[in-house]
């Protein structure tokens, strides 16, 4: 899939942001001596076109410098200059941007698994780092050429962007031929009891076999279109 960021129509920005908030994102501010990044917890957009961005915690950013917003969905990206946003502790209030970029719209639907079900699989990371593979993971959503995975209590470096994996089975269905995949994004969520979840997006080099994909579709309770 083409990962090139392309300008998107201003009138489409609110609709894309509404979808993007489901998949998380981050704010970034580059300073002369450092770069600050902070995960986005929630985004609300009111009828007047005002965004309220709730962050994981209060970020140490300089209010007189611009920030960039990046969402995992379609790698949606835009800048906010200091006159366009107000920071209040862990919350940023801003008008919707007039310009933004994103990768081209995907042409396959994403099938979301119910929260109360355990659709699991085992993946094999190629990179040699920290704990050994394989890793047992939960399937959060699936498309013809992609996976959304959830890894619990394996550390925040169990998988990193641009890591590579082999997928040898999906749910309880062993694949006739393993599928090679690349980690596109990771989202870390930490809880008060110090437990940790890692949400991971995977781009698959080959499509999931039709018969396996059909069975996974049957387990889904929600379909997200591009």
XYZ file of C-alpha atoms in Angstrom:
226
model
C 0.000 0.000 0.000
C 1.243 3.488 -0.901
C 2.302 5.266 2.321
C 2.778 8.702 0.697
C 1.081 11.556 2.582
C -1.173 13.550 0.269
C -3.188 16.763 0.862
C -6.828 16.098 1.733
C -9.849 18.260 1.014
C -10.637 20.695 3.850
C -14.293 19.619 3.946
C -13.219 15.989 4.533
C -11.027 16.782 7.565
C -13.790 16.610 10.264
C -15.028 13.247 8.949
C -11.525 11.763 8.843
C -10.712 12.996 12.367
C -13.908 11.354 13.681
C -12.632 8.012 12.402
C -9.015 8.648 13.380
C -9.771 9.082 17.093
C -10.642 5.375 17.336
C -7.047 4.411 16.545
C -5.096 6.877 18.693
C -2.307 9.267 17.856
C 0.228 11.673 19.306
C 1.249 15.325 19.494
C 4.838 16.342 18.780
C 6.771 19.550 19.383
C 10.338 19.991 18.177
C 12.538 22.384 20.148
C 16.170 23.385 19.503
C 17.491 20.819 21.990
C 14.765 18.186 22.237
C 11.548 16.725 20.851
C 8.471 16.229 23.008
C 5.941 13.504 22.155
C 2.741 12.711 24.036
C 0.036 10.142 23.315
C -3.541 11.242 22.618
C -6.127 9.742 24.959
C -9.327 11.136 23.436
C -10.512 13.719 20.891
C -13.915 15.403 20.797
C -15.137 17.668 17.982
C -18.176 19.885 18.614
C -20.688 21.240 16.104
C -18.748 24.519 15.859
C -15.574 22.809 14.615
C -13.621 23.001 17.871
C -11.359 20.075 18.819
C -10.723 19.117 22.434
C -7.689 16.817 22.598
C -7.188 14.981 25.889
C -3.581 13.792 26.360
C -2.159 10.969 28.476
C -0.686 13.575 30.840
C 0.262 17.264 30.893
C 2.979 17.714 28.227
C 6.109 19.842 28.806
C 5.609 21.893 25.653
C 6.339 25.548 24.957
C 3.108 27.414 24.263
C 4.848 29.828 21.901
C 5.957 27.067 19.493
C 3.891 25.090 16.944
C 2.859 21.473 17.485
C 2.086 18.690 15.044
C -0.728 16.160 15.397
C -0.374 12.663 13.956
C -3.139 10.048 14.027
C -2.535 6.358 13.330
C -5.550 6.181 11.021
C -4.265 6.900 7.508
C -1.274 8.630 9.186
C -3.409 11.799 9.278
C -1.040 14.716 9.950
C -1.351 18.470 10.465
C 0.309 21.428 12.216
C -1.113 23.891 14.717
C 0.722 27.160 15.198
C 0.670 28.914 18.625
C -2.290 31.110 17.633
C -4.402 28.041 16.758
C -4.372 26.158 20.065
C -4.700 26.650 23.811
C -3.067 24.261 26.291
C -4.779 23.712 29.650
C -2.864 21.137 31.711
C -3.424 17.839 29.814
C -5.942 19.244 27.310
C -5.474 21.079 24.007
C -8.362 23.121 22.579
C -8.081 24.124 18.928
C -10.083 24.838 15.809
C -10.105 22.188 13.121
C -7.118 22.613 10.788
C -7.617 24.153 7.364
C -5.025 21.830 5.827
C -3.921 18.251 6.524
C -2.259 15.288 4.830
C -2.964 11.555 4.929
C -2.176 8.376 3.040
C -4.614 7.304 0.336
C -7.915 5.843 1.451
C -7.891 2.091 1.966
C -10.181 -0.001 -0.197
C -10.907 -2.845 2.204
C -13.061 -2.871 5.321
C -11.742 -3.561 8.820
C -13.619 -6.135 10.897
C -13.569 -5.506 14.650
C -13.689 -8.382 17.133
C -16.046 -8.163 20.162
C -14.344 -6.937 23.360
C -15.700 -9.852 25.379
C -14.224 -12.541 23.124
C -10.692 -13.886 23.063
C -9.683 -14.222 19.417
C -5.985 -14.938 19.822
C -3.040 -15.891 17.669
C 0.703 -16.371 17.946
C 3.193 -14.233 16.044
C 6.936 -14.663 15.562
C 9.078 -11.525 15.652
C 12.163 -11.596 13.430
C 14.176 -8.984 15.354
C 16.202 -10.405 18.266
C 15.421 -8.162 21.236
C 14.529 -8.557 24.908
C 12.113 -11.395 25.547
C 12.054 -14.192 23.034
C 9.314 -14.904 20.555
C 6.781 -16.264 19.825
C 4.277 -13.819 21.327
C 0.653 -14.717 22.037
C -1.542 -11.769 21.086
C -5.215 -10.875 20.871
C -6.721 -9.955 17.499
C -8.574 -6.643 17.825
C -9.482 -6.162 14.180
C -8.639 -7.626 10.802
C -8.711 -6.609 7.143
C -7.691 -8.500 4.027
C -4.086 -7.253 4.311
C -3.812 -6.068 7.891
C -4.190 -6.871 11.572
C -4.852 -4.858 14.716
C -3.330 -6.677 17.691
C -3.325 -6.247 21.468
C -0.385 -7.474 23.569
C -0.728 -7.467 27.349
C 2.099 -7.322 29.893
C 4.989 -8.018 27.518
C 6.705 -4.640 27.930
C 6.570 -1.550 25.731
C 9.339 -2.830 23.420
C 7.806 -6.204 22.625
C 7.081 -4.796 19.165
C 8.286 -1.530 17.646
C 7.347 0.295 14.418
C 9.085 -1.297 11.407
C 9.652 -4.604 13.223
C 8.886 -7.668 11.101
C 6.864 -10.740 12.012
C 5.704 -14.070 10.662
C 2.031 -14.932 11.114
C 1.613 -18.707 11.088
C -1.948 -18.974 12.424
C -4.990 -16.762 12.959
C -7.302 -17.614 15.829
C -7.292 -21.434 15.848
C -6.686 -21.707 12.097
C -3.186 -22.706 10.990
C -2.160 -21.061 7.716
C -0.937 -23.294 4.895
C 1.841 -20.761 4.314
C 3.107 -18.168 6.852
C 2.438 -14.503 6.010
C 5.177 -11.892 6.393
C 4.139 -8.655 8.110
C 5.541 -5.250 9.147
C 4.608 -3.258 12.250
C 3.117 0.061 11.103
C 2.341 1.648 14.488
C 2.230 0.925 18.210
C 0.154 2.564 20.975
C 1.111 2.078 24.622
C -1.551 2.185 27.341
C -0.462 2.049 30.988
C -2.794 1.495 33.943
C -2.708 2.547 37.588
C -1.704 -0.973 38.672
C 1.389 -0.678 36.399
C 0.028 -3.208 33.909
C 0.533 -2.362 30.246
C -1.240 -2.975 26.954
C 0.396 -2.514 23.566
C -1.883 -1.885 20.586
C -0.180 -2.777 17.307
C -1.036 -2.261 13.649
C 0.350 -4.783 11.146
C 0.571 -4.495 7.363
C 0.636 -7.940 5.737
C 2.683 -8.624 2.619
C 0.049 -11.047 1.307
C -3.718 -11.216 1.714
C -5.169 -13.504 4.368
C -6.454 -16.707 2.687
C -10.111 -16.314 1.766
C -11.405 -19.210 3.855
C -9.568 -17.943 6.968
C -10.671 -14.357 6.387
C -14.298 -15.487 6.037
C -14.171 -17.246 9.417
C -12.697 -14.148 11.071
C -15.408 -11.984 9.512
C -18.017 -14.221 11.153
C -16.493 -13.496 14.580
C -16.689 -9.713 14.023
C -19.437 -7.502 15.475
C -18.456 -4.188 13.801
C -17.260 -3.170 10.354
C -15.182 -0.013 9.875
C -14.986 1.309 6.337
C -12.285 3.703 5.140
